[in-house]
Amino acid sequence: MKVLSGLKLEEIEKFTEQFGATKFRAKQIHNWIYAKSVSQIDEMTNLSKDFRELLNQNAVVTDTKIKVKQVSSDGTIKYLIEYADGNCVETVLMRFDNRANLTACVSSQVGCAVNCSFCATGKRGFIRNLTYQEIIEQVLTIQRDTGLKVTNVVFMGQGEPLLNLDNVLKALEIFNDDFQIGARRITISTSGIIPKIDELAKLELQSTLAISLHAPNHKLRSELMPIENKYPIEDLRKSLLNYVEKTGRRITVEYILIHGFNDTIPVAKELAYFLKDIKCNVNLIPYNSVDDTKYKKSSTNDIMRFKYLLEHSGKKVTVRLERGADIDAACGQLSGKNKK
Ligand code: SAH
Ligand code: SF4
């Protein structure tokens, strides 16, 4: 059975050609999938009954299901999506009251191999890459379920997107062309896979690159992120400078604040110095507690002090609002723990 969702128009044309369908029919199917977000071929009511029957014998719109759906008191919705092979990932829809944006936080892999010490996904280990169709399917699931159009996408769910770059790039193309979500409304967050950042620089990527830095030096960073031993922070810095030069784009630096560990005055000053020449905004993320880690969230006072010190160095700094904490949908809490 061919899965139609996540296919580009040319792919739908190629598939339906064998049933003698015109390009116009393919366009209609495409419209049902992306603009009207249907889940059944029978809902495509401007196709003839015979043609729908033929399609039904050979294809489905989707082969995934919503296994769990949780709605937070702040309007955030978390979906646990089950793929055909029984693996699950989480996708989160975030709304911000003061904006018309609907942001989908998507997963790029089942689990993650990078194994950061503060992250629930990392604790699960790596299971497999998602295909581009499976990435797209997460956004279609949200649209079908809510009847709304997603306007922004962030690759901040489970997985390291730059370790599944081919599928992520193909998904970006589909978000652009088939969903009309512009490149600048898409953010890719990475733990710092240097060769892949260099590849994105060559492609002059117009989406936002968010880099999970979390510490300003090798010693602190390697305690949080084993990837620091493979791609050390000084090399990362060079790669980021090159990225900004090639793309002209401002990057986002993500920084989790952990009490007494990386939220002190000297560390803030060191971070300001590290970022001095890098064109970036900083997004501070109050650490979300994940079972059995030794870390604690910074106090509001320390968060504000850290923010102030960075702002003083000339950076634009935001503190990330915690979304969906009451349903375990906050950053780093996505583990797919309800699997099977
Ligand atoms: N693998 C990519 C993208 C997914 S993680 C990356 O690491 O960037 C998305 C963001 O959530 C990252 O900035 C990550 O550091 C952050 N995060 C992970 N665990 C967290 C936790 N327990 N509390 C707060 N943020 C967390
Ligand atoms: Fe993987 Fe990102 Fe979690 Fe690190 S923070 S383990 S890179 S998902």
XYZ file of C-alpha atoms and ligand atoms in Angstrom:
374
model
C 0.000 0.000 0.000
C 1.353 3.388 -0.995
C 1.177 6.068 1.691
C 0.136 9.357 0.095
C 0.785 11.848 2.875
C 4.226 13.389 2.723
C 4.507 12.905 -1.056
C 5.323 15.808 -3.329
C 3.040 16.690 -6.241
C 5.410 15.061 -8.763
C 5.430 11.880 -6.692
C 1.625 11.800 -6.564
C 1.525 12.400 -10.332
C 3.925 9.535 -10.927
C 1.936 7.206 -8.690
C -1.504 7.999 -10.151
C -0.292 7.901 -13.767
C -0.480 4.103 -13.690
C -4.252 4.378 -13.159
C -4.561 6.646 -16.169
C -5.096 9.742 -14.012
C -4.329 13.201 -15.366
C -2.038 15.715 -13.687
C -5.172 17.600 -12.710
C -6.360 14.602 -10.619
C -2.980 14.437 -8.911
C -3.297 18.120 -8.074
C -6.731 17.502 -6.549
C -5.331 14.705 -4.355
C -2.441 16.923 -3.330
C -4.897 19.634 -2.331
C -6.959 17.214 -0.230
C -3.877 16.070 1.630
C -2.133 19.383 2.323
C -4.795 22.091 2.198
C -7.811 20.157 3.477
C -5.897 17.664 5.634
C -8.178 14.665 5.033
C -7.358 11.241 6.422
C -9.371 9.024 4.008
C -9.411 8.684 0.250
C -13.225 8.597 0.429
C -13.220 12.163 1.732
C -11.790 13.314 -1.622
C -15.277 13.979 -2.921
C -14.356 15.628 -6.211
C -12.793 12.353 -7.426
C -15.129 9.864 -9.140
C -16.340 6.928 -7.083
C -14.583 4.459 -9.411
C -11.287 6.280 -9.176
C -11.530 6.443 -5.383
C -12.148 2.715 -5.309
C -9.093 2.078 -7.455
C -7.036 4.334 -5.208
C -8.364 2.625 -2.092
C -7.144 -0.705 -3.422
C -3.608 0.610 -3.850
C -3.052 3.417 -1.363
C -3.899 4.972 1.974
C -3.639 8.598 3.042
C -1.808 7.609 6.205
C -0.702 4.480 8.048
C -0.067 6.145 11.413
C -2.326 6.634 14.395
C -2.624 8.981 17.325
C -1.911 6.747 20.280
C -2.230 9.343 23.010
C -3.302 12.971 22.924
C -2.884 15.281 25.890
C -4.036 18.879 26.169
C -2.274 21.183 28.604
C -3.953 23.929 30.579
C -1.878 26.430 28.563
C -3.274 25.147 25.242
C -0.248 23.065 24.287
C -1.212 19.726 22.766
C 1.043 16.681 22.817
C 0.506 13.765 20.475
C 2.101 10.371 20.726
C 2.110 9.145 17.128
C 2.503 5.490 16.282
C 4.109 4.545 12.982
C 3.391 1.400 10.985
C 6.246 -0.528 12.650
C 4.955 0.189 16.175
C 7.562 2.844 17.021
C 6.245 6.041 18.564
C 7.382 9.654 18.652
C 5.971 12.759 20.251
C 4.897 15.889 18.423
C 3.865 19.026 20.254
C 1.633 21.866 19.073
C 2.322 25.157 20.812
C 0.113 28.216 20.682
C 1.101 31.614 21.936
C -1.843 33.729 23.017
C -0.522 36.980 21.665
C 0.338 35.625 18.219
C -1.516 33.923 15.408
C 1.302 31.410 15.054
C 0.782 27.696 15.478
C 4.123 26.050 16.037
C 4.724 22.323 15.588
C 7.643 20.876 17.504
C 8.595 17.796 15.477
C 10.799 14.776 16.076
C 13.438 13.729 13.553
C 14.412 10.333 14.989
C 13.003 7.644 17.276
C 15.260 8.127 20.305
C 18.655 9.812 20.009
C 22.257 8.613 20.005
C 23.791 11.818 21.348
C 22.896 10.945 24.920
C 23.025 14.313 26.682
C 22.925 13.786 30.425
C 19.942 16.099 31.031
C 17.647 14.793 28.294
C 14.899 12.185 28.555
C 15.146 11.278 24.860
C 18.866 10.642 25.160
C 18.251 8.199 27.985
C 16.232 6.029 25.649
C 19.074 5.507 23.199
C 18.819 5.575 19.426
C 16.224 3.437 17.678
C 15.978 4.655 14.098
C 15.776 7.597 11.728
C 12.399 8.867 10.604
C 11.745 9.089 6.868
C 10.753 12.475 5.461
C 7.202 11.184 5.058
C 7.105 10.307 8.757
C 8.353 13.795 9.683
C 5.728 15.427 7.454
C 3.071 13.115 8.895
C 3.527 14.719 12.328
C 2.441 18.115 11.000
C -0.402 16.590 8.996
C -1.597 14.787 12.127
C -1.859 18.130 13.940
C -3.681 19.731 11.025
C -6.144 16.865 10.672
C -6.839 16.751 14.370
C -7.241 20.482 14.964
C -8.514 21.598 11.551
C -5.932 24.402 11.738
C -2.883 25.236 9.610
C 0.526 24.986 11.172
C 2.525 28.172 10.513
C 5.917 27.382 12.084
C 7.987 24.248 12.559
C 10.798 23.648 15.032
C 12.938 20.506 14.965
C 13.139 20.329 18.738
C 11.341 17.082 19.484
C 13.093 13.760 19.796
C 16.289 13.147 17.911
C 19.268 14.944 16.429
C 18.100 16.381 13.085
C 21.597 16.777 11.672
C 22.204 13.044 12.077
C 19.222 12.472 9.768
C 19.960 15.347 7.435
C 18.768 13.911 4.109
C 15.275 13.299 5.446
C 15.211 16.625 7.284
C 16.207 18.528 4.123
C 13.573 16.730 2.069
C 10.984 17.570 4.770
C 12.075 21.244 4.624
C 11.490 21.246 0.886
C 7.971 19.848 1.386
C 7.173 22.333 4.167
C 8.199 25.097 1.770
C 6.543 23.882 -1.426
C 3.548 21.879 -0.251
C 2.580 23.543 3.036
C 3.703 27.055 2.045
C 5.617 27.325 5.313
C 8.524 29.641 4.448
C 12.098 28.600 5.265
C 12.364 31.401 7.809
C 9.489 29.968 9.779
C 11.427 26.766 10.341
C 14.094 26.198 12.997
C 16.511 23.284 13.159
C 18.044 22.650 16.560
C 21.319 20.746 16.840
C 23.676 19.572 19.525
C 26.546 20.662 17.253
C 27.374 18.139 14.516
C 30.144 20.210 12.926
C 30.478 18.564 9.475
C 26.718 18.830 8.986
C 26.636 22.494 10.053
C 29.327 23.100 7.426
C 27.166 21.321 4.874
C 24.192 23.560 5.736
C 26.449 26.611 5.399
C 27.350 25.499 1.863
C 23.655 25.121 1.051
C 23.126 28.671 2.374
C 20.208 27.433 4.419
C 17.617 30.137 5.081
C 15.929 28.401 7.996
C 17.092 29.287 11.498
C 19.855 27.195 12.995
C 19.581 26.788 16.757
C 22.641 25.481 18.511
C 22.353 23.744 21.857
C 25.414 25.175 23.554
C 24.558 24.909 27.263
C 28.086 25.792 28.435
C 30.872 28.181 27.366
C 33.863 25.844 27.737
C 34.994 22.308 27.028
C 35.038 21.099 30.608
C 31.484 22.094 31.548
C 30.038 21.192 28.176
C 31.562 17.732 28.130
C 29.878 16.987 31.455
C 26.497 17.597 29.849
C 27.079 16.458 26.300
C 29.333 13.544 25.308
C 29.294 14.949 21.739
C 31.643 17.660 23.047
C 34.444 15.095 22.979
C 33.870 14.430 19.306
C 33.100 18.003 18.220
C 34.749 20.337 20.741
C 33.429 23.809 21.401
C 36.392 25.699 19.917
C 35.897 23.937 16.553
C 32.164 24.479 16.873
C 32.767 28.194 17.274
C 34.692 28.311 13.978
C 31.966 26.364 12.261
C 29.293 28.773 13.564
C 31.268 31.825 12.422
C 31.570 30.262 8.974
C 27.842 29.458 8.990
C 26.875 33.048 9.755
C 29.254 34.347 7.108
C 27.962 32.004 4.389
C 24.237 32.282 5.124
C 24.033 35.833 6.467
C 21.589 34.460 9.022
C 21.583 35.103 12.746
C 21.733 31.896 14.724
C 19.935 31.067 17.961
C 21.990 29.862 20.887
C 20.055 27.614 23.249
C 21.280 27.461 26.800
C 19.732 25.338 29.525
C 20.116 26.904 32.959
C 21.019 24.410 35.677
C 21.239 25.547 39.266
C 24.807 26.126 40.498
C 26.293 24.439 37.447
C 26.186 26.806 34.461
C 24.166 29.758 35.808
C 26.787 31.617 37.857
C 28.204 35.104 37.253
C 31.640 33.925 35.999
C 30.005 31.457 33.609
C 27.682 34.181 32.267
C 30.702 36.401 31.610
C 32.564 33.572 29.939
C 29.564 32.868 27.734
C 29.277 36.550 26.773
C 32.940 36.495 25.769
C 32.546 33.250 23.811
C 29.606 34.691 21.842
C 31.119 38.147 21.342
C 31.766 37.836 17.586
C 28.959 35.416 16.769
C 25.821 36.977 15.258
C 23.208 35.360 17.486
C 20.259 35.657 19.809
C 20.282 33.700 23.028
C 17.391 31.594 24.264
C 17.684 30.647 27.912
C 15.825 27.457 28.811
C 15.045 26.857 32.475
C 16.051 23.222 33.001
C 13.095 20.848 33.111
C 13.529 18.110 35.576
C 13.796 14.639 34.050
C 13.602 11.638 36.388
C 16.816 10.468 38.029
C 19.155 13.303 37.030
C 21.082 15.207 39.628
C 20.302 18.639 38.174
C 17.987 21.329 39.471
C 16.349 24.259 37.768
C 17.934 27.690 38.358
C 16.061 30.107 40.586
C 14.148 32.926 38.912
C 16.603 35.340 40.453
C 19.603 33.558 38.935
C 17.865 33.279 35.560
C 17.233 37.032 35.526
C 20.793 37.794 36.608
C 22.176 35.563 33.856
C 19.891 37.231 31.313
C 20.924 40.681 32.424
C 24.645 39.893 32.177
C 24.266 38.621 28.613
C 22.110 41.572 27.614
C 24.717 43.857 29.014
C 27.165 42.322 26.517
C 24.843 43.360 23.685
C 22.910 40.173 22.993
C 19.188 39.854 22.550
C 18.103 37.325 25.156
C 14.797 35.556 25.683
C 13.806 33.172 28.434
C 11.827 30.269 27.031
C 8.362 29.980 28.428
C 7.693 26.565 29.755
C 4.954 25.035 27.626
C 2.900 21.996 28.495
C 4.808 21.161 31.683
C 1.688 19.579 33.173
C 1.607 17.002 30.356
C 5.362 16.304 30.121
C 5.525 18.159 26.830
C 8.223 20.617 27.900
C 11.704 20.618 26.371
C 13.653 17.462 26.970
C 10.707 15.600 28.432
C 9.787 13.816 25.232
C 10.863 10.243 25.613
C 8.127 8.268 23.901
C 7.864 6.395 27.151
C 4.336 5.223 26.383
C 5.755 2.995 23.644
C 3.691 -0.125 22.990
N 18.748 17.141 19.412
C 18.547 18.511 19.139
C 17.091 18.895 19.046
C 16.145 18.284 20.050
S 16.356 18.787 21.716
C 19.273 19.371 20.155
O 19.737 18.847 21.164
O 19.382 20.565 19.927
C 15.635 20.403 21.734
C 16.118 21.295 22.878
O 15.623 20.799 24.140
C 17.631 21.332 22.992
O 18.110 22.644 23.135
C 17.846 20.523 24.239
O 19.072 20.834 24.810
C 16.655 20.890 25.079
N 16.471 20.008 26.252
C 16.721 18.688 26.328
N 16.475 18.225 27.583
C 16.056 19.295 28.322
C 15.646 19.469 29.671
N 15.610 18.445 30.522
N 15.289 20.694 30.077
C 15.295 21.745 29.201
N 15.672 21.643 27.908
C 16.050 20.428 27.465
Fe 19.605 14.099 21.595
Fe 19.031 16.720 21.689
Fe 18.345 15.070 23.732
Fe 20.912 15.668 23.314
S 19.265 17.108 23.878
S 20.083 13.616 23.722
S 20.996 15.786 21.087
S 17.552 15.004 21.648
